[in-house]
XYZ file of C-alpha atoms in Angstrom:
458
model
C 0.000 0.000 0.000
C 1.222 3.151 -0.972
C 0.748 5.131 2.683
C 1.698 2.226 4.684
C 5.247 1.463 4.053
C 6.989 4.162 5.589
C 7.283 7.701 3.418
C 6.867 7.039 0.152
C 8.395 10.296 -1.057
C 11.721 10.357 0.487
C 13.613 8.917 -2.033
C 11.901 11.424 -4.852
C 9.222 10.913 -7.176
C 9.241 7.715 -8.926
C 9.582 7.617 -12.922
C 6.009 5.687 -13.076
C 3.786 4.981 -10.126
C 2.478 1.195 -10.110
C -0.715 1.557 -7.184
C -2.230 -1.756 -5.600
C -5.823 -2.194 -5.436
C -5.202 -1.362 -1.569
C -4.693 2.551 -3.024
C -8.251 2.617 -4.025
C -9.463 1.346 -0.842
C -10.462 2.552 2.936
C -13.271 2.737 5.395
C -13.505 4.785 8.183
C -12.599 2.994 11.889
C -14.604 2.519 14.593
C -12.773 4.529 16.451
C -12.381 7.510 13.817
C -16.462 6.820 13.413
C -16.870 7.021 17.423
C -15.122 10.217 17.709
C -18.037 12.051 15.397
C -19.607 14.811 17.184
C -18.103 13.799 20.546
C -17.128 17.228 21.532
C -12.990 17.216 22.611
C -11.052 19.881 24.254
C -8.676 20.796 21.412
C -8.663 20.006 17.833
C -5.935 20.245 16.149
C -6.592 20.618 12.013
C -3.397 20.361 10.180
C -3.834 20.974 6.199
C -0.790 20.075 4.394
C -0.020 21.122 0.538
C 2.388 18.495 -0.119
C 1.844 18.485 -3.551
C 5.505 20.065 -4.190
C 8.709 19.455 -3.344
C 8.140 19.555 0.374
C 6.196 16.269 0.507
C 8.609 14.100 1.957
C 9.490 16.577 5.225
C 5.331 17.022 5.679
C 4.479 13.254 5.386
C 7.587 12.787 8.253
C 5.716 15.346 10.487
C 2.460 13.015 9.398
C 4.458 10.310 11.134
C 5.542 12.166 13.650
C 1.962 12.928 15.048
C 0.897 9.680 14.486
C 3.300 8.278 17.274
C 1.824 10.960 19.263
C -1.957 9.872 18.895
C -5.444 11.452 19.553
C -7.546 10.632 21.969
C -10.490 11.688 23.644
C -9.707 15.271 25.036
C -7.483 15.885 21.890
C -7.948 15.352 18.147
C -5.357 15.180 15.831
C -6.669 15.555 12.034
C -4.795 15.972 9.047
C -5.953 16.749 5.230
C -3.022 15.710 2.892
C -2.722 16.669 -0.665
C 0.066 14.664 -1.736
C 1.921 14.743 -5.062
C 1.287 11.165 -6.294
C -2.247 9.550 -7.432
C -4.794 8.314 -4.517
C -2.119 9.823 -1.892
C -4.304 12.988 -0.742
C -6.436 12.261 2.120
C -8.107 13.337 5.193
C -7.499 11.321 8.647
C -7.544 11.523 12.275
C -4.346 9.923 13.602
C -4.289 7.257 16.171
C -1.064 6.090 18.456
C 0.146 2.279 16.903
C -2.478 2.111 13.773
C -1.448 1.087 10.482
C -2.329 5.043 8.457
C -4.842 2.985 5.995
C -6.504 2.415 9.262
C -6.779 6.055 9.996
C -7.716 7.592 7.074
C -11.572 8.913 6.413
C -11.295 9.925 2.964
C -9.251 8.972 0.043
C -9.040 11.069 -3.192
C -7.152 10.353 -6.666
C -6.079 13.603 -6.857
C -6.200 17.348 -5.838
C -5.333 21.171 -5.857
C -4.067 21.886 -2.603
C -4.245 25.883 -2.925
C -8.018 25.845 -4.399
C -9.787 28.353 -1.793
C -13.024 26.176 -1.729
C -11.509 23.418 -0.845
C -9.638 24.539 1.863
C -12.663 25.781 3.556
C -14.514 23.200 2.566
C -12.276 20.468 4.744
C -11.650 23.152 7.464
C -15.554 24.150 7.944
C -16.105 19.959 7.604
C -13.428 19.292 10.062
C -15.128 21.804 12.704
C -18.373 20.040 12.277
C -17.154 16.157 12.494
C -14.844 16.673 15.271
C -16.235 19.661 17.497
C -14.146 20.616 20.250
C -13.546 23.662 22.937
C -10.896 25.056 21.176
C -10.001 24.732 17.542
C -5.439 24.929 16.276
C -5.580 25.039 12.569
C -2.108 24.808 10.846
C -1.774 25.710 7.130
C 1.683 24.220 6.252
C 3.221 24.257 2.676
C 4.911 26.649 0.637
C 4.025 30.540 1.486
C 4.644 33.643 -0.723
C 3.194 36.212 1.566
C 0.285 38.127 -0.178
C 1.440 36.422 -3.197
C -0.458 33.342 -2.021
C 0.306 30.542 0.325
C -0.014 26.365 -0.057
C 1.309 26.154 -3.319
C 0.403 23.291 -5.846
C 2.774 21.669 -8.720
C 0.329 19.703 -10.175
C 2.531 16.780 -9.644
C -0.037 13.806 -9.905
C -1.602 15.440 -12.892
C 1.479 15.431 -14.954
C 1.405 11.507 -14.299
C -1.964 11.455 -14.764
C -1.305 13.341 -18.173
C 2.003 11.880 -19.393
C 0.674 8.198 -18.851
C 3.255 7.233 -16.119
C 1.301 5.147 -13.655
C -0.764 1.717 -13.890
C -3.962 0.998 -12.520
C -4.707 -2.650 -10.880
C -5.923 -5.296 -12.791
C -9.821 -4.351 -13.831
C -9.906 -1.151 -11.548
C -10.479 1.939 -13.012
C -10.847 4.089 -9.865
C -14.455 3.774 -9.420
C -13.418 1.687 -6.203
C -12.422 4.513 -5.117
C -15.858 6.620 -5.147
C -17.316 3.509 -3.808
C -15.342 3.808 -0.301
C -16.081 7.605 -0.481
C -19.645 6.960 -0.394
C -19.798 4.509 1.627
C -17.814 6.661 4.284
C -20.315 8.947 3.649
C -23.280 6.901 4.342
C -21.502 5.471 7.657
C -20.664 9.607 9.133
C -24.470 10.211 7.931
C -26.008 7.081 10.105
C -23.610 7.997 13.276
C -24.633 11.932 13.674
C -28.497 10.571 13.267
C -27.801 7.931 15.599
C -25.841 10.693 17.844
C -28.708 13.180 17.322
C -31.604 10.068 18.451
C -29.620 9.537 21.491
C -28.937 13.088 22.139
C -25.404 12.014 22.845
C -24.795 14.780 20.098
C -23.533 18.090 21.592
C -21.603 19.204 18.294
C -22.783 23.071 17.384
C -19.986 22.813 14.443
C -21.627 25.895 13.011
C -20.850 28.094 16.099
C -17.487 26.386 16.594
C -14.321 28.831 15.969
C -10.891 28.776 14.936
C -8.666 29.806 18.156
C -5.248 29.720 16.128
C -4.115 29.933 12.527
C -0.811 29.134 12.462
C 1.594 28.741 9.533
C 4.075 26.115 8.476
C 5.401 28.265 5.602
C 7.835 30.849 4.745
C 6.464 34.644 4.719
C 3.342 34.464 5.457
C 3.793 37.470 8.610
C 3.237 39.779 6.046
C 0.785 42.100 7.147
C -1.243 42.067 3.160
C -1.610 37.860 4.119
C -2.457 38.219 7.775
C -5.044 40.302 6.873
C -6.456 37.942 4.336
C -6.920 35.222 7.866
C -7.472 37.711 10.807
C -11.300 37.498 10.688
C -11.297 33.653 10.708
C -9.224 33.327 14.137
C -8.855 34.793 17.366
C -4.475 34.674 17.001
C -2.574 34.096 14.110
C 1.091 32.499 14.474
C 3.260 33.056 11.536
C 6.800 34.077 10.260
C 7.551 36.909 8.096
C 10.940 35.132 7.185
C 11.220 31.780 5.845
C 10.696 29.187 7.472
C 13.053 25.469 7.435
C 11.341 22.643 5.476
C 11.111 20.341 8.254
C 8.726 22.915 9.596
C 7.086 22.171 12.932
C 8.155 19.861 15.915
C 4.458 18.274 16.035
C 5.192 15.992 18.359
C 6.781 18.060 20.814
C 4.052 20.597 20.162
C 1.149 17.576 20.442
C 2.830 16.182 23.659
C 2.447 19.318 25.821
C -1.105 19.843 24.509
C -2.218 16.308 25.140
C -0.560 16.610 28.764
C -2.592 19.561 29.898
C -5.806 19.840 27.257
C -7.048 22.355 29.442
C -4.513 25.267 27.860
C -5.843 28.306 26.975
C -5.663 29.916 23.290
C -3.003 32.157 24.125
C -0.882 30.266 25.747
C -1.070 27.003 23.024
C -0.374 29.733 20.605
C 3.630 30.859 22.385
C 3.792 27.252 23.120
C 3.960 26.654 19.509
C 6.442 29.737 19.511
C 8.784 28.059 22.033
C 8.390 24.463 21.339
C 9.666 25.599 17.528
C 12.349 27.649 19.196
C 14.258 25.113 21.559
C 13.526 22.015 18.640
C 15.731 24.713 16.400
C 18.121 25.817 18.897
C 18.666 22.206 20.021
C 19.213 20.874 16.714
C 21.215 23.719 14.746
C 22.341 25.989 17.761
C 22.103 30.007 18.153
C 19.200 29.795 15.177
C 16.447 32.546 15.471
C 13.294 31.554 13.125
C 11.511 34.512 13.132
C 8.057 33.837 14.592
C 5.347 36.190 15.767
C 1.937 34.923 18.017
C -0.358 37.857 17.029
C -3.729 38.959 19.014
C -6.352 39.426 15.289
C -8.135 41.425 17.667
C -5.415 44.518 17.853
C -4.834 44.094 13.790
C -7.896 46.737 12.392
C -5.674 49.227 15.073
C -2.306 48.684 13.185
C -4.133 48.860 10.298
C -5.197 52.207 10.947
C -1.543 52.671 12.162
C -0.101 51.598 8.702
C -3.234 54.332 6.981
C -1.990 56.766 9.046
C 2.047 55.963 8.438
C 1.389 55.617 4.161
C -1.427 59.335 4.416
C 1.936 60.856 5.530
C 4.591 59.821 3.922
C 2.539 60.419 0.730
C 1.684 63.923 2.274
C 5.565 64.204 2.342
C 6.318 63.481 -1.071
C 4.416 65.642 -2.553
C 5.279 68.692 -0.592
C 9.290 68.117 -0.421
C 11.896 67.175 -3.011
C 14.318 65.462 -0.668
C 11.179 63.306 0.807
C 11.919 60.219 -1.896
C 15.373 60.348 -1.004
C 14.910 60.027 3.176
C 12.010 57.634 2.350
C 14.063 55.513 0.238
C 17.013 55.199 2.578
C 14.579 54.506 5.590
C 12.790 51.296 3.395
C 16.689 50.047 2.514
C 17.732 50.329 6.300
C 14.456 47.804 7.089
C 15.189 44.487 7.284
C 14.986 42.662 3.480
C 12.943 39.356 3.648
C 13.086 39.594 -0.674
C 10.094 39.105 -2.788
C 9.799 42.950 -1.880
C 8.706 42.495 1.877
C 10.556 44.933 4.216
C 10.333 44.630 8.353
C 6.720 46.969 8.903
C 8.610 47.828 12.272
C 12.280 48.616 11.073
C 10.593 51.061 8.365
C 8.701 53.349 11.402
C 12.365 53.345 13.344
C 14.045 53.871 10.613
C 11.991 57.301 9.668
C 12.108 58.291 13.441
C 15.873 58.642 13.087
C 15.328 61.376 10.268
C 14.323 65.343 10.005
C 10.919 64.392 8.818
C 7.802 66.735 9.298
C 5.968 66.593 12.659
C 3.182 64.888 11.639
C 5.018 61.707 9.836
C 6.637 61.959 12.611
C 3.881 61.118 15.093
C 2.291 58.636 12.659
C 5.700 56.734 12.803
C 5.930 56.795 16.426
C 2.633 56.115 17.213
C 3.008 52.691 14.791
C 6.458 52.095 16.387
C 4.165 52.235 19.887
C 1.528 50.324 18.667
C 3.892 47.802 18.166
C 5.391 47.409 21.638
C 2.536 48.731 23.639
C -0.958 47.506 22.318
C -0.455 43.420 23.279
C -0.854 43.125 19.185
C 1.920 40.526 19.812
C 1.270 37.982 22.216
C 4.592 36.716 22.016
C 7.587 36.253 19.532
C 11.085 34.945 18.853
C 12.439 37.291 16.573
C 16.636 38.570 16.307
C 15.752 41.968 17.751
C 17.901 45.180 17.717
C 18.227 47.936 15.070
C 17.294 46.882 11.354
C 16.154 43.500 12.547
C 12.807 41.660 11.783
C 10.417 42.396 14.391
C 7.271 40.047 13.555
C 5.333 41.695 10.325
C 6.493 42.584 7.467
C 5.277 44.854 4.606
C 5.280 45.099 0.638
C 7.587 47.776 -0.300
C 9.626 46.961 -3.048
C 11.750 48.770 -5.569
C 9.447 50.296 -7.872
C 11.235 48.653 -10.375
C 10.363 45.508 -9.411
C 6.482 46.027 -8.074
C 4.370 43.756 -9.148
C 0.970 45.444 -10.359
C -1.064 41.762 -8.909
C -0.674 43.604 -5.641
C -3.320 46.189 -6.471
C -5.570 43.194 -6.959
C -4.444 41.158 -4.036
C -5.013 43.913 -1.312
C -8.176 45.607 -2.656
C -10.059 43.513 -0.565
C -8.183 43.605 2.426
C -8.229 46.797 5.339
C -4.845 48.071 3.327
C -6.312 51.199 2.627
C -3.526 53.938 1.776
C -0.642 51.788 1.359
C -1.267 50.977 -2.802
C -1.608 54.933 -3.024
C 1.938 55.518 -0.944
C 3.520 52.807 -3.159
C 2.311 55.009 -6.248
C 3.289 58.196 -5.326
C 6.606 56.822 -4.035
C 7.447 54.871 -7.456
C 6.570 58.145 -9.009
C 8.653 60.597 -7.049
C 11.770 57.804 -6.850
C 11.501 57.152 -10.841
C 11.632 60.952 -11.796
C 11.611 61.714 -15.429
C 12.086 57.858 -16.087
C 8.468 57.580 -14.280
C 7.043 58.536 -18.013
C 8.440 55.960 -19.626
C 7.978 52.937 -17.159
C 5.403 50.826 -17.302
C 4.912 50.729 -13.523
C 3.024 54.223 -13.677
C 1.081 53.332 -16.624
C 0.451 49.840 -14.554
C -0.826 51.467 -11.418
C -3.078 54.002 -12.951
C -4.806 51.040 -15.440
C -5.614 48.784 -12.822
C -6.646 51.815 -10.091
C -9.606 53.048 -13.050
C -9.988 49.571 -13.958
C -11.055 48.756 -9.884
C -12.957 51.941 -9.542
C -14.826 51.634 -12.641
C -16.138 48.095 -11.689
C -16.866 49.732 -8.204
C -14.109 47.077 -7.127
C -11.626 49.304 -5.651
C -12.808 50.586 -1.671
C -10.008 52.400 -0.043
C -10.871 52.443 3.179
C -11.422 55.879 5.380
C-alpha cells in the first residue's frame, strides 16, 4: 500500500507509479467513526499542501503525530494533498495504527491551494470533530500576499504523461465507492448521535482559536489580513521558514498533557516548542516567529493608513522626501520578494528630520507595536534593522508587481497601494514617463474603480 510502508516520497518521485488495489481502498474505523460529534477539548486541524517538493518533510511530520496519537480530550486531524495519485487524504491519527486504518477519505487527486476546498475540509473538520478550542495549521509553501499552499500539479502530470498503472480491472471507481460509503456510515452515526442526544456538536458556532503557519512569509501584514477574521491569534513568520517545519510531536505532547490550555498560551507554546527544537538541533538559530492577538490588527491597520497618508503627504510637498524615504525602506530588514520589516521602516523614519506629523504617525506605529499586546509573544533577532514580527510590501518600484493592487483591494490596506504610487513616481523621476509601472498602477486603479471594485478604506 502506498501510505503504509513508511514515506513514500523520500527517495523522490518515482519515474512511473504502479498503485495496488489497496490505493483505491479505505473505510472509516470505529474509532475515527466514534469520535463524530463527541465534543474534545482541542482540535488540532493540520492541512498540508504536499503536492511540491516539500512532501517528503510534511508526510515525516504526518508520522511524527501519528506516534503521538489522539484521543479523547485531543484530536489530531490531518488533510493531505500529496503529489502522487490516490495519496491525498483526510485522517484523524491514532497512536500504533497502520495510516490505511486512519484515514476517512481517500481522493485520486487534488489542488491543494483551491480556496473552496480549503474551507470546505476546514468548515467539515469543525463540524465532524467539534471541540472547545479549535489549532488550525496551514503548512506548505508561502509567498506572503502572493499566495500561500502552493500546488505543482505533480499527480496530474502523471496522470497526463501516462506514467502510472492501474490494478488489474480497476479503473478508480473503487475509489468513489469507499467515499460513499464513508459517507453513508458519518451520515447514520450523527443521526444515531442526534436520536440519542449524545450529540452536543454546534460545528456551526465552533471557531478557529489559532491559525498558524508552516510556511515561509506568510507574517506579512497584506496575508495576515487575508486570515485575521477567521481566528482569534494568528502564528506566523515573516521570514522563511526550514522545510522540516514544525516539531508536532513536541508541540502535540504538551497539549495532550494539559488539554485544558488556553488559546493564548497554546499559541507561544507553539512559539517556544519551535524555538528550543531549532536551537537544540542547529544551535544560536532565530526563526523569526510572531503569536499575534487578530483582535489589535484593524488598530495597526489604521496605524499603517496613518504611516502611508503621511509619507505620501511628504512626497508631494518636499523634493528630498523620496530620497529620506528611500534610505529609511533600505535600512528595514529585506525578507526579498519585496517584503521589508513593517517595524524597522517606522524606526528607521524616526531617526530622520521628517515633518511633525510623519513623525507622530511613525511613532505612534512604532508604539503600537510594543505597547498595544498586538503581539502575544515572539522569537524574533531583535535590535536595530532586525525583523520584528510583520512585514510589509515595499519593493523597488522597479520591481512592483501590479497583482498587488488586486491582491489587497479587498483587504483593510487602505492607503498603502496609493503611498507605493506616489513613491514609485517621485523615486523614478523623469524615467516615471516611460515605465510601465506608472502606466500599470493608474490602469488597474480606473480599472477597480470603474467596476466599483476598488474601496479604499477611510
Amino acid at each position: 500500500m502506498l501510505l503504509d510502508n513508511g514515506n513514500p516520497y523520500e527517495n523522490g518521485r518515482p519515474q512511473s507509479i504502479i498503485l495496488s488495489p489497496e490505493d483505491f481502498s479505505f473505510n472509516i474505523s470505529d474509532r475515527n467513526l466514534n469520535a463524530i460529534d463527541r465534543r474534545a477539548k482541542w482540535t488540532v486541524f493540520i492541512y498540508m499542501a504536499a503536492n511540491c517538493d516539500l512532501a517528503a518533510h510534511l508526510f515525516e511530520d504526518i508520522l511524527e503525530m501519528k506516534a503521538i496519537g489522539s484521543d479523547e480530550n485531543v484530536n489530531i486531524c490531518v488533510f493531505f494533498v500529496g503529489p502522487l495519485i490516490t495519496d491525498s487524504f483526510f485522517a484523524r491519527l491514532n497512536k500504533g495504527t497502520p495510516l490505511g486504518e486512519d484515514i476517512i477519505f481517500r481522493f485520486l487527486t487534488l489542488s491543494a491551494s483551491e480556496p473552496k476546498i480549503l474551507k470546505e475540509v476546514i468548515s467539515n473538520n469543525l463540524i465532524l470533530y467539534p471541540a472547545e478550542n479549535n489549532l488550525v495549521i496551514l503548512a506548505g509553501h508561502g509567498l506572503g500576499w502572493k499566495g500561500a499552499l502552493e500546488d505543482y500539479a505533480i499527480g496530474k502530470m502523471y496522470i497526463e504523461q501516462g506514467r502510472f498503472s492501474l490494478p488489474p480491472g480497476d479503473d478508480g471507481s473503487h475509489l468513489k465507492y469507499c467515499y460513499d460509503r464513508a459517507i453513508k456510515a458519518i451520515n447514520e452515526k450523527r443521526l444515531q448521535n442526534r436520536m440519542a442526544k449524545d450529540s452536543i456538536n454546534d460545528g456551526n458556532k465552533s471557531k478557529i482559536n489559532i491559525i498558524a503557519f508552516d510556511a515561509c512569509l506568510m507574517g506579512n501584514i497584506e496575508a495576515i489580513n487575508h486570515f485575521k477574521d477567521l481566528s482569534e491569534i494568528i502564528v506566523t513568520s515573516e521570514d522563511v521558514f526550514p522545510g522540516s517545519g514544525y516539531p508536532y510531536d513536541k508541540i502535540l505532547q504538551k497539549l495532550k498533557a494539559d488539554p485544558n490550555i488556553d488559546p493564548n498560551v497554546m499559541a507561544i507554546n507553539i512559539i517556544n516548542q519551535t524555538k528550543d527544537y531549532y536551537k537544540n538541533k542547529f544551535g544560536n538559530i532565530v526563526i523569526t516567529q510572531a503569536a499575534l492577538d487578530c483582535h489589535e490588527l484593524k488598530g495597526l491597520n489604521q496605524m499603517i493608513y496613518n504611516l502611508a497618508n503621511e509619507m505620501t503627504k511628504y512626497l508631494g510637498n518636499d523634493k528630498e522626501a523620496a530620497n529620506v524615504i528611500k534610505s529609511c525602506i533600505e535600512n528595514a530588514f529585506n525578507f526579498g520578494e519585496g517584503y521589508r520589516d513593517l517595524k524597522n521602516i517606522a524606526e528607521s523614519l524616526l531617526d530622520c528630520q521628517i515633518p511633525y506629523n510623519l513623525s507622530v504617525a511613525a511613532r505612534s506605529l512604532k508604539d503600537f507595536f510594543e505597547q498595544s499586546g498586538l503581539i502575544l509573544a515572539s522569537d524574533v533577532p531583535g535590535g536595530k534593522g532586525m525583523p520584528a514580527g510583520i512585514s510589509i510590501y515595499c519593493p523597488d518600484p522597479a520591481e512592483f508587481d501590479p497583482q498587488y493592487l488586486r491582491a489587497v483591494n479587498s483587504s483593510d490596506m487602505g492607503f498603502w497601494p496609493w503611498f507605493l504610487g506616489m513613491y514609485a513616481l517621485c523615486t523614478l523621476g523623469q524615467d516615471a514617463v516611460n515605465s510601465p509601472l506608472i502606466g500599470l498602477i493608474d490602469e488597474t486603479m480606473k480599472d477597480l474603480m470603474g467596476k466599483g471594485e476598488y474601496r479604499p478604506n477611510n
